[in-house]
Tab-separated table of C-alpha atoms in Angstrom:
chain	number	residue	atom	x	y	z
A	1	MET	CA	-19.409	6.137	41.718
A	2	LEU	CA	-22.551	7.087	39.791
A	3	GLN	CA	-24.656	6.347	42.877
A	4	THR	CA	-22.481	8.660	45.002
A	5	THR	CA	-22.744	11.435	42.417
A	6	ALA	CA	-26.492	11.048	42.301
A	7	MET	CA	-26.707	11.305	46.074
A	8	MET	CA	-24.643	14.493	45.989
A	9	THR	CA	-26.713	16.190	43.295
A	10	SER	CA	-30.250	15.028	44.165
A	11	LYS	CA	-32.153	17.054	46.714
A	12	LEU	CA	-33.074	15.512	50.023
A	13	ALA	CA	-36.533	15.861	51.576
A	14	GLY	CA	-34.976	17.960	54.343
A	15	PRO	CA	-31.871	18.318	56.497
A	16	PRO	CA	-30.569	14.843	57.414
A	17	ASP	CA	-30.272	15.847	61.106
A	18	GLY	CA	-27.186	13.679	61.564
A	19	GLY	CA	-25.044	11.373	59.442
A	20	TRP	CA	-22.274	13.301	57.713
A	21	GLY	CA	-23.577	16.362	59.530
A	22	TRP	CA	-21.628	15.284	62.618
A	23	VAL	CA	-18.424	15.239	60.541
A	24	VAL	CA	-19.277	18.759	59.383
A	25	ALA	CA	-19.844	19.677	63.051
A	26	ALA	CA	-16.369	18.354	63.917
A	27	ALA	CA	-14.827	20.371	61.070
A	28	ALA	CA	-16.688	23.504	62.202
A	29	PHE	CA	-15.456	22.788	65.749
A	30	VAL	CA	-11.824	22.991	64.598
A	31	VAL	CA	-12.556	26.011	62.383
A	32	ASN	CA	-14.054	27.873	65.334
A	33	GLY	CA	-11.155	26.888	67.578
A	34	LEU	CA	-8.524	28.109	65.129
A	35	SER	CA	-10.353	31.381	64.520
A	36	TYR	CA	-12.133	32.792	67.570
A	37	GLY	CA	-10.331	30.570	70.047
A	38	LEU	CA	-6.991	31.733	68.728
A	39	LEU	CA	-8.122	35.357	68.653
A	40	ARG	CA	-9.214	35.123	72.286
A	41	SER	CA	-5.783	33.838	73.360
A	42	LEU	CA	-3.860	36.270	71.169
A	43	GLY	CA	-4.310	39.003	73.792
A	44	LEU	CA	-1.555	37.318	75.797
A	45	ALA	CA	0.963	38.478	73.173
A	46	LEU	CA	-0.115	42.143	73.188
A	47	PRO	CA	2.016	43.201	76.200
A	48	ASP	CA	5.107	41.702	74.524
A	49	LEU	CA	4.298	43.561	71.307
A	50	ALA	CA	3.783	46.830	73.180
A	51	GLU	CA	7.126	46.414	74.965
A	52	HIS	CA	9.053	45.412	71.825
A	53	PHE	CA	7.763	48.270	69.666
A	54	ASP	CA	7.478	50.741	72.585
A	55	ARG	CA	3.830	51.495	71.853
A	56	THR	CA	0.699	51.965	73.973
A	57	ALA	CA	-2.033	49.419	74.742
A	58	GLN	CA	-4.332	51.285	72.364
A	59	ASP	CA	-1.845	50.914	69.488
A	60	THR	CA	-1.307	47.186	69.999
A	61	ALA	CA	-5.050	46.597	70.461
A	62	TRP	CA	-5.511	47.518	66.807
A	63	VAL	CA	-3.734	44.285	65.833
A	64	SER	CA	-6.503	42.105	67.242
A	65	ALA	CA	-9.183	44.680	66.428
A	66	LEU	CA	-8.241	44.735	62.743
A	67	ALA	CA	-8.170	40.943	62.604
A	68	LEU	CA	-11.656	40.804	64.138
A	69	ALA	CA	-13.008	43.599	61.967
A	70	VAL	CA	-11.636	42.251	58.686
A	71	GLN	CA	-12.714	38.710	59.561
A	72	GLN	CA	-16.268	39.825	60.166
A	73	ALA	CA	-16.610	42.673	57.675
A	74	ALA	CA	-15.436	40.393	54.870
A	75	SER	CA	-17.584	37.437	56.009
A	76	PRO	CA	-20.378	38.289	53.513
A	77	VAL	CA	-17.744	37.913	50.798
A	78	GLY	CA	-16.925	34.448	52.121
A	79	SER	CA	-20.639	33.612	52.170
A	80	ALA	CA	-21.112	34.908	48.619
A	81	LEU	CA	-18.133	32.916	47.328
A	82	SER	CA	-19.463	29.875	49.166
A	83	THR	CA	-22.875	30.315	47.537
A	84	ARG	CA	-21.233	30.541	44.126
A	85	TRP	CA	-18.422	27.967	44.388
A	86	GLY	CA	-19.320	25.903	47.443
A	87	ALA	CA	-17.977	26.018	50.994
A	88	ARG	CA	-15.252	23.410	50.478
A	89	PRO	CA	-12.813	25.331	48.209
A	90	VAL	CA	-13.512	28.659	49.924
A	91	VAL	CA	-12.612	27.349	53.395
A	92	MET	CA	-9.496	25.603	52.076
A	93	VAL	CA	-8.207	28.826	50.508
A	94	GLY	CA	-9.052	30.704	53.701
A	95	GLY	CA	-6.901	28.322	55.744
A	96	ILE	CA	-3.908	29.005	53.519
A	97	LEU	CA	-4.361	32.793	53.783
A	98	THR	CA	-4.633	32.629	57.582
A	99	SER	CA	-1.427	30.614	57.863
A	100	LEU	CA	0.435	33.026	55.571
A	101	GLY	CA	-0.748	35.956	57.701
A	102	PHE	CA	0.837	34.508	60.850
A	103	ILE	CA	4.052	33.571	59.067
A	104	PHE	CA	4.351	37.052	57.562
A	105	SER	CA	3.742	38.652	60.978
A	106	ALA	CA	6.507	36.597	62.579
A	107	PHE	CA	9.010	38.689	60.585
A	108	ALA	CA	7.338	42.050	61.304
A	109	GLY	CA	9.609	45.062	61.736
A	110	SER	CA	6.866	47.421	62.912
A	111	LEU	CA	3.269	47.450	64.079
A	112	LEU	CA	2.228	48.300	60.515
A	113	HIS	CA	3.505	44.893	59.400
A	114	LEU	CA	1.408	43.269	62.139
A	115	TYR	CA	-1.625	45.276	61.068
A	116	LEU	CA	-1.177	43.952	57.536
A	117	GLY	CA	-0.195	40.397	58.475
A	118	LEU	CA	-2.511	39.519	61.356
A	119	GLY	CA	-5.123	42.203	60.727
A	120	VAL	CA	-5.620	42.112	56.963
A	121	LEU	CA	-4.157	38.842	55.658
A	122	ALA	CA	-5.047	36.483	58.524
A	123	GLY	CA	-8.348	38.343	59.027
A	124	SER	CA	-9.233	37.795	55.365
A	125	GLY	CA	-8.466	34.113	55.709
A	126	TRP	CA	-10.683	33.821	58.772
A	127	ALA	CA	-13.460	35.601	56.838
A	128	LEU	CA	-13.411	32.778	54.282
A	129	VAL	CA	-13.628	29.933	56.800
A	130	PHE	CA	-16.073	30.733	59.618
A	131	ALA	CA	-19.324	31.778	57.925
A	132	PRO	CA	-19.256	29.040	55.220
A	133	ALA	CA	-18.484	26.365	57.836
A	134	VAL	CA	-21.229	27.381	60.281
A	135	GLY	CA	-23.710	28.063	57.468
A	136	THR	CA	-23.087	24.622	55.974
A	137	LEU	CA	-23.526	23.023	59.391
A	138	SER	CA	-26.922	24.731	59.851
A	139	ARG	CA	-28.114	23.159	56.594
A	140	TYR	CA	-27.386	19.644	57.871
A	141	PHE	CA	-29.657	19.906	60.945
A	142	SER	CA	-33.221	20.868	61.820
A	143	ARG	CA	-34.461	19.618	65.195
A	144	ARG	CA	-30.959	19.426	66.666
A	145	ARG	CA	-29.602	22.491	64.903
A	146	VAL	CA	-28.825	24.683	67.929
A	147	LEU	CA	-27.166	21.751	69.698
A	148	ALA	CA	-25.021	21.031	66.628
A	149	VAL	CA	-24.082	24.695	66.267
A	150	GLY	CA	-23.369	24.900	69.995
A	151	LEU	CA	-21.147	21.838	69.749
A	152	ALA	CA	-19.207	23.400	66.883
A	153	LEU	CA	-18.887	26.708	68.700
A	154	THR	CA	-17.343	25.024	71.738
A	155	GLY	CA	-14.241	24.880	69.576
A	156	SER	CA	-13.295	28.396	70.656
A	157	GLY	CA	-13.556	27.445	74.326
A	158	ALA	CA	-11.591	24.221	73.947
A	159	SER	CA	-8.993	26.004	71.846
A	160	SER	CA	-8.652	28.801	74.401
A	161	LEU	CA	-8.225	26.227	77.163
A	162	LEU	CA	-5.320	24.663	75.287
A	163	LEU	CA	-3.868	27.664	73.482
A	164	ALA	CA	-3.870	30.153	76.372
A	165	PRO	CA	-1.269	28.291	78.485
A	166	ALA	CA	0.449	26.946	75.356
A	167	LEU	CA	0.819	30.429	73.879
A	168	GLN	CA	2.172	31.732	77.188
A	169	LEU	CA	4.745	28.922	77.142
A	170	LEU	CA	5.648	29.681	73.516
A	171	LEU	CA	6.055	33.376	74.300
A	172	HIS	CA	8.277	32.545	77.266
A	173	THR	CA	10.358	30.006	75.311
A	174	PHE	CA	10.575	31.367	71.751
A	175	GLY	CA	9.441	34.988	72.056
A	176	TRP	CA	6.564	36.491	70.130
A	177	ARG	CA	8.196	35.894	66.725
A	178	GLY	CA	8.639	32.172	67.273
A	179	ALA	CA	5.146	31.911	68.734
A	180	LEU	CA	3.563	33.527	65.659
A	181	LEU	CA	5.565	31.291	63.348
A	182	LEU	CA	4.329	28.161	65.122
A	183	LEU	CA	0.754	29.487	65.104
A	184	GLY	CA	1.094	29.822	61.341
A	185	ALA	CA	1.757	26.088	61.121
A	186	ILE	CA	-1.179	25.322	63.415
A	187	THR	CA	-3.695	27.441	61.487
A	188	LEU	CA	-2.820	25.602	58.281
A	189	HIS	CA	-5.007	22.786	59.646
A	190	LEU	CA	-8.012	24.859	58.560
A	191	THR	CA	-7.426	23.607	55.021
A	192	PRO	CA	-8.225	19.900	55.606
A	193	CYS	CA	-11.265	20.996	57.642
A	194	GLY	CA	-12.608	22.683	54.540
A	195	ALA	CA	-12.218	19.461	52.578
A	196	LEU	CA	-14.755	17.805	54.923
A	197	LEU	CA	-17.568	20.267	54.076
A	198	ARG	CA	-19.537	18.079	51.675
A	199	PRO	CA	-22.126	20.093	49.683
A	200	LEU	CA	-25.807	19.411	50.419
A	201	ALA	CA	-28.806	20.147	48.185
A	202	LEU	CA	-32.099	20.884	49.961
A	203	PRO	CA	-35.627	21.857	48.912
A	204	GLY	CA	-35.982	25.610	48.613
A	205	ASP	CA	-32.471	26.130	47.286
A	206	PRO	CA	-32.401	28.461	44.265
A	207	PRO	CA	-31.937	26.602	40.950
A	208	ALA	CA	-28.946	28.791	40.092
A	209	ALA	CA	-26.417	30.914	41.945
A	210	PRO	CA	-27.512	34.531	42.602
A	211	HIS	CA	-26.612	36.999	39.873
A	212	GLY	CA	-25.078	40.323	40.791
A	213	PRO	CA	-23.035	41.310	43.847
A	214	LEU	CA	-25.993	42.570	45.909
A	215	ALA	CA	-27.935	39.346	45.482
A	216	ALA	CA	-24.835	37.244	46.169
A	217	LEU	CA	-24.144	39.111	49.392
A	218	GLY	CA	-27.756	38.684	50.537
A	219	LEU	CA	-28.337	42.390	51.236
A	220	GLY	CA	-32.011	41.944	50.394
A	221	LEU	CA	-32.430	40.198	53.748
A	222	PHE	CA	-32.417	43.603	55.446
A	223	ALA	CA	-35.843	44.224	53.920
A	224	ARG	CA	-37.280	41.758	56.447
A	225	ARG	CA	-38.306	43.508	59.641
A	226	SER	CA	-37.290	40.646	61.933
A	227	PHE	CA	-33.808	40.416	60.439
A	228	LEU	CA	-33.409	44.211	60.582
A	229	VAL	CA	-34.219	44.276	64.323
A	230	PHE	CA	-31.844	41.357	64.841
A	231	ALA	CA	-29.154	43.198	62.864
A	232	LEU	CA	-29.418	46.364	64.955
A	233	GLY	CA	-29.220	44.434	68.217
A	234	THR	CA	-26.282	42.335	67.039
A	235	ALA	CA	-24.333	45.402	65.881
A	236	MET	CA	-24.796	46.993	69.312
A	237	VAL	CA	-23.747	43.800	71.117
A	238	GLY	CA	-20.656	43.605	68.923
A	239	GLY	CA	-19.448	46.906	70.382
A	240	GLY	CA	-18.641	45.177	73.660
A	241	TYR	CA	-18.676	41.471	72.896
A	242	PHE	CA	-15.092	41.222	71.640
A	243	VAL	CA	-13.369	43.391	74.239
A	244	PRO	CA	-12.719	40.367	76.544
A	245	TYR	CA	-11.198	38.518	73.578
A	246	VAL	CA	-8.482	41.160	73.470
A	247	HIS	CA	-8.249	42.608	76.975
A	248	LEU	CA	-9.330	39.942	79.454
A	249	ALA	CA	-5.741	38.701	79.815
A	250	PRO	CA	-4.210	42.222	80.028
A	251	HIS	CA	-6.933	43.117	82.561
A	252	ALA	CA	-5.862	40.154	84.697
A	253	LEU	CA	-2.238	41.293	84.441
A	254	ASP	CA	-3.236	44.802	85.521
A	255	GLN	CA	-5.093	43.315	88.481
A	256	GLY	CA	-1.812	41.882	89.788
A	257	LEU	CA	-1.807	38.337	88.417
A	258	GLY	CA	1.261	36.897	86.713
A	259	GLY	CA	1.389	35.611	83.147
A	260	TYR	CA	0.196	32.100	83.984
A	261	GLY	CA	-2.456	33.503	86.337
A	262	ALA	CA	-3.807	35.606	83.483
A	263	ALA	CA	-3.788	32.524	81.253
A	264	LEU	CA	-5.783	30.681	83.925
A	265	VAL	CA	-8.419	33.441	83.906
A	266	VAL	CA	-8.759	33.098	80.131
A	267	ALA	CA	-8.925	29.306	80.441
A	268	VAL	CA	-11.675	29.426	83.106
A	269	ALA	CA	-13.771	31.736	80.938
A	270	ALA	CA	-13.183	29.422	77.981
A	271	VAL	CA	-14.246	26.265	79.847
A	272	ALA	CA	-17.407	27.925	81.154
A	273	ASP	CA	-18.117	29.250	77.667
A	274	ALA	CA	-17.725	25.811	76.079
A	275	GLY	CA	-19.936	24.051	78.623
A	276	ALA	CA	-22.680	26.663	78.359
A	277	ARG	CA	-22.772	26.371	74.563
A	278	LEU	CA	-23.607	22.681	74.791
A	279	VAL	CA	-26.172	23.079	77.565
A	280	CYS	CA	-27.842	26.058	75.929
A	281	GLY	CA	-27.888	24.284	72.565
A	282	TRP	CA	-29.691	21.323	74.103
A	283	LEU	CA	-32.087	23.595	76.004
A	284	ALA	CA	-32.939	25.627	72.916
A	285	ASP	CA	-33.704	22.512	70.856
A	286	GLN	CA	-36.282	21.351	73.406
A	287	GLY	CA	-38.596	24.160	72.325
A	288	TRP	CA	-39.638	25.099	75.868
A	289	VAL	CA	-38.724	28.774	75.395
A	290	PRO	CA	-38.715	30.760	72.111
A	291	LEU	CA	-35.213	31.133	70.705
A	292	THR	CA	-35.554	34.907	70.450
A	293	ARG	CA	-36.418	35.150	74.160
A	294	LEU	CA	-33.416	33.027	75.087
A	295	LEU	CA	-31.282	35.261	72.875
A	296	ALA	CA	-32.368	38.409	74.735
A	297	VAL	CA	-31.938	36.797	78.162
A	298	PHE	CA	-28.465	35.394	77.584
A	299	GLY	CA	-27.396	38.619	75.875
A	300	ALA	CA	-28.397	40.569	78.973
A	301	LEU	CA	-26.579	38.097	81.226
A	302	THR	CA	-23.447	38.531	79.105
A	303	GLY	CA	-23.594	42.295	79.616
A	304	LEU	CA	-23.982	41.847	83.368
A	305	GLY	CA	-21.056	39.426	83.391
A	306	LEU	CA	-18.821	42.008	81.722
A	307	LEU	CA	-19.858	44.610	84.280
A	308	ALA	CA	-18.880	42.175	87.042
A	309	VAL	CA	-15.461	41.541	85.445
A	310	GLY	CA	-14.819	45.288	85.365
A	311	LEU	CA	-15.789	45.796	89.015
A	312	VAL	CA	-13.642	42.990	90.476
A	313	PRO	CA	-11.153	44.256	93.104
A	314	VAL	CA	-7.392	44.289	92.558
A	315	VAL	CA	-5.630	41.004	93.378
A	316	GLY	CA	-2.471	42.656	94.693
A	317	ASN	CA	0.399	40.242	93.947
A	318	GLU	CA	1.457	37.729	91.330
A	319	GLU	CA	1.373	34.816	93.770
A	320	ALA	CA	-2.381	35.129	94.376
A	321	TRP	CA	-4.889	33.074	92.420
A	322	GLY	CA	-7.339	35.927	91.962
A	323	GLY	CA	-10.398	33.997	93.090
A	324	SER	CA	-12.830	36.885	92.572
A	325	LEU	CA	-11.603	37.515	89.034
A	326	LEU	CA	-11.749	33.786	88.263
A	327	ALA	CA	-15.348	33.661	89.522
A	328	THR	CA	-16.505	36.650	87.496
A	329	ALA	CA	-14.658	35.399	84.397
A	330	GLY	CA	-16.422	32.058	84.813
A	331	ALA	CA	-19.801	33.796	85.131
A	332	TYR	CA	-19.062	35.807	82.006
A	333	GLY	CA	-18.056	32.625	80.181
A	334	LEU	CA	-21.313	30.883	81.133
A	335	SER	CA	-23.454	33.776	79.908
A	336	THR	CA	-21.610	34.409	76.648
A	337	GLY	CA	-21.531	30.665	75.979
A	338	GLY	CA	-25.314	30.592	76.172
A	339	TYR	CA	-25.630	33.618	73.888
A	340	THR	CA	-23.334	32.588	71.039
A	341	PRO	CA	-25.134	29.505	69.585
A	342	LEU	CA	-28.454	31.349	69.752
A	343	VAL	CA	-27.145	34.110	67.462
A	344	PHE	CA	-26.772	31.556	64.682
A	345	GLY	CA	-29.613	29.288	65.816
A	346	VAL	CA	-32.318	31.917	65.202
A	347	LEU	CA	-31.199	32.665	61.627
A	348	PRO	CA	-33.131	29.883	59.806
A	349	GLY	CA	-36.316	31.135	61.432
A	350	LEU	CA	-35.577	34.690	60.315
A	351	VAL	CA	-34.358	34.183	56.738
A	352	GLY	CA	-35.154	30.577	55.786
A	353	ILE	CA	-32.795	27.644	55.389
A	354	GLU	CA	-31.886	28.715	51.850
A	355	GLY	CA	-30.507	32.070	53.080
A	356	VAL	CA	-28.726	30.916	56.216
A	357	VAL	CA	-25.199	30.969	54.710
A	358	GLN	CA	-25.609	34.540	53.475
A	359	ALA	CA	-27.234	35.596	56.761
A	360	THR	CA	-24.318	34.129	58.720
A	361	GLY	CA	-21.905	36.280	56.733
A	362	LEU	CA	-24.030	39.390	57.294
A	363	VAL	CA	-24.145	38.720	61.044
A	364	MET	CA	-20.363	38.580	61.121
A	365	MET	CA	-20.200	41.856	59.168
A	366	LEU	CA	-22.543	43.536	61.654
A	367	MET	CA	-20.450	42.442	64.609
A	368	SER	CA	-17.344	43.750	62.839
A	369	LEU	CA	-18.510	47.287	63.556
A	370	GLY	CA	-18.041	46.599	67.240
A	371	GLY	CA	-15.006	44.405	66.661
A	372	LEU	CA	-13.255	47.346	64.994
A	373	LEU	CA	-14.198	50.030	67.513
A	374	GLY	CA	-14.565	48.134	70.804
A	375	PRO	CA	-10.986	46.965	71.554
A	376	PRO	CA	-9.298	50.256	70.521
A	377	LEU	CA	-11.837	52.188	72.615
A	378	SER	CA	-11.085	49.838	75.494
A	379	GLY	CA	-7.345	50.422	75.042
A	380	PHE	CA	-7.892	54.186	74.907
A	381	LEU	CA	-9.886	54.127	78.138
A	382	ARG	CA	-7.161	52.030	79.758
A	383	ASP	CA	-4.492	54.548	78.731
A	384	GLU	CA	-6.590	57.416	80.087
A	385	THR	CA	-7.671	55.801	83.367
A	386	GLY	CA	-4.766	53.465	84.105
A	387	ASP	CA	-6.817	50.236	84.196
A	388	PHE	CA	-9.521	48.354	82.329
A	389	THR	CA	-12.372	48.971	84.799
A	390	THR	CA	-14.036	51.667	82.707
A	391	SER	CA	-13.450	49.634	79.549
A	392	PHE	CA	-15.415	46.649	80.825
A	393	LEU	CA	-18.182	48.851	82.224
A	394	VAL	CA	-18.649	50.531	78.846
A	395	CYS	CA	-18.583	47.295	76.843
A	396	GLY	CA	-21.010	45.653	79.274
A	397	SER	CA	-23.412	48.557	78.805
A	398	LEU	CA	-23.232	48.173	75.019
A	399	VAL	CA	-24.077	44.464	75.243
A	400	LEU	CA	-27.026	45.229	77.532
A	401	SER	CA	-28.313	47.852	75.089
A	402	GLY	CA	-28.210	45.391	72.195
A	403	SER	CA	-30.050	42.802	74.271
A	404	PHE	CA	-32.912	45.242	74.855
A	405	ILE	CA	-33.202	45.728	71.075
A	406	TYR	CA	-33.684	41.953	70.726
A	407	LEU	CA	-36.937	42.353	72.627
A	408	GLY	CA	-38.433	43.635	69.369
A	409	LEU	CA	-38.075	40.185	67.771
A	410	PRO	CA	-41.154	37.942	67.463
A	411	GLY	CA	-41.567	35.796	70.565
A	412	ALA	CA	-38.951	37.658	72.640
A	413	MET	CA	-41.534	39.198	74.956
A	414	PRO	CA	-43.889	36.941	76.971
A	415	SER	CA	-47.464	37.256	75.694
A	416	CYS	CA	-50.608	35.260	75.094
A	417	HIS	CA	-49.949	33.135	72.026
A	418	PRO	CA	-51.120	29.831	70.576
A	419	ALA	CA	-49.710	26.830	72.396
A	420	TRP	CA	-47.353	24.655	70.385
A	421	SER	CA	-45.652	21.376	70.876
A	422	PRO	CA	-41.927	21.233	71.729
A	423	ALA	CA	-41.651	18.394	69.223
A	424	THR	CA	-42.386	20.813	66.377
A	425	ALA	CA	-39.336	21.382	64.213
A	426	PRO	CA	-37.895	24.906	64.098
A	427	PRO	CA	-39.426	27.158	61.420
A	428	GLU	CA	-37.633	26.989	58.094
A	429	ARG	CA	-39.756	29.373	56.025
A	430	GLY	CA	-37.838	32.521	56.794
A	431	GLU	CA	-39.951	34.389	59.355
A	432	LEU	CA	-40.740	33.683	62.981
A	433	LEU	CA	-44.455	34.188	62.388
A	434	PRO	CA	-47.132	33.409	64.984
A	435	ILE	CA	-48.281	29.821	64.791
A	436	PRO	CA	-51.871	29.571	63.405
A	437	GLN	CA	-54.508	29.426	66.116
A	438	VAL	CA	-56.354	26.130	66.326
A	439	ALA	CA	-60.097	26.228	66.865
A	440	LEU	CA	-61.341	23.786	69.492
A	441	LEU	CA	-64.991	22.757	69.915
A	442	SER	CA	-66.172	22.337	73.466
A	443	PRO	CA	-68.805	19.593	74.018
A	444	GLY	CA	-70.961	21.952	76.065
A	445	ASN	CA	-70.414	25.028	73.954
A	446	PRO	CA	-71.142	25.231	70.231
A	447	HIS	CA	-68.804	28.177	69.874
A	448	SER	CA	-65.199	27.456	69.076
A	449	THR	CA	-62.416	28.585	71.391
A	450	LEU	CA	-58.756	29.224	70.711
A	451	ASP	CA	-56.041	27.022	72.162
A	452	THR	CA	-53.727	29.651	73.612
A	453	ALA	CA	-51.256	29.915	76.456
A	454	CYS	CA	-49.715	32.860	78.224
């Protein structure tokens, strides 16, 4: 018992890069599946809500938009509480709040009740689970960090693959009230996931918890130029990134597919997303291409994928499979799956391993700006134009704009720089600074030369 306590309190030489970290990865996998995976599938219920309450697509879109916005805007609070009390109790409480939000919404008598239940209560619970789980996972890995994060983030794809057809079946069998009640029971599984987040002490950790709300929230990180550029790009990407989470299924329905056809479109995007997260995580950990450059490239591909989804022709009837829409949804899934693990994988290089939990919460807050405005804007454009074509074109343009901002990050643009070995561990000091140039002496030349590569 004393030996276990000593292991928990003594600082390791560095991230263990495995061991209990894989258990943390599994817990983060479930957390991601029961947060973003569930949010992505929740769009299937919006048409039923619009019909029951006799409201427009824009009005019902605020249900998912509020849940996304609250979940991300309040993520720095979850990170701050995690820094003060540890990730384990914070995630467990968040699981309980999320479950209560779904149960409360199952008895809603108006859209306002859904705004409060799913938007505020469940969104607050999600804010307490995602950032602490992913931030804790990043602390357990170094060389295989992006792969581990990518593995955890495949939870949303796997969850969408299972929940999209399951939710459609629940809606058909029990109605939207019964479906929300059962989802409340499912989301309660977030609580045991939090119990698996064992605390880890590493070199560079502050000796005491930050004092004051500003320090606890990590707002001082915005003073770093690299993180500020990253923040601006991520906020712009967030304006379009979450529109498919809410309106991909309704877009498929508008294109002429039936309910199960729309669920298949969501499932195809989810499978492609999940596979790309693993492949991109492995690729990023090889060190062949700077993480910031991969971030800009996959961000741009995500924007192009959304443009393609918006331009797909109408299917025409419910019996058709919608091959063109399935193909473009798969392409979008591949690109966004490559982008997502990189967003969190670059953070240790920007802020240091000691600030990664706080930075994760701030990233979620930045994306909440788009999460709040994107889906309602998409619903408004749908009401004005009669379909989601313009919505996906606008959100794709926003993602492309944010990807261009990423080009201001160190290493994002190809240039002559000192060569480095792929075996070198990712930077942990807090800035993606140029690697020191190494002077080489040529046998036939007394003057030193620099080992560089373009």
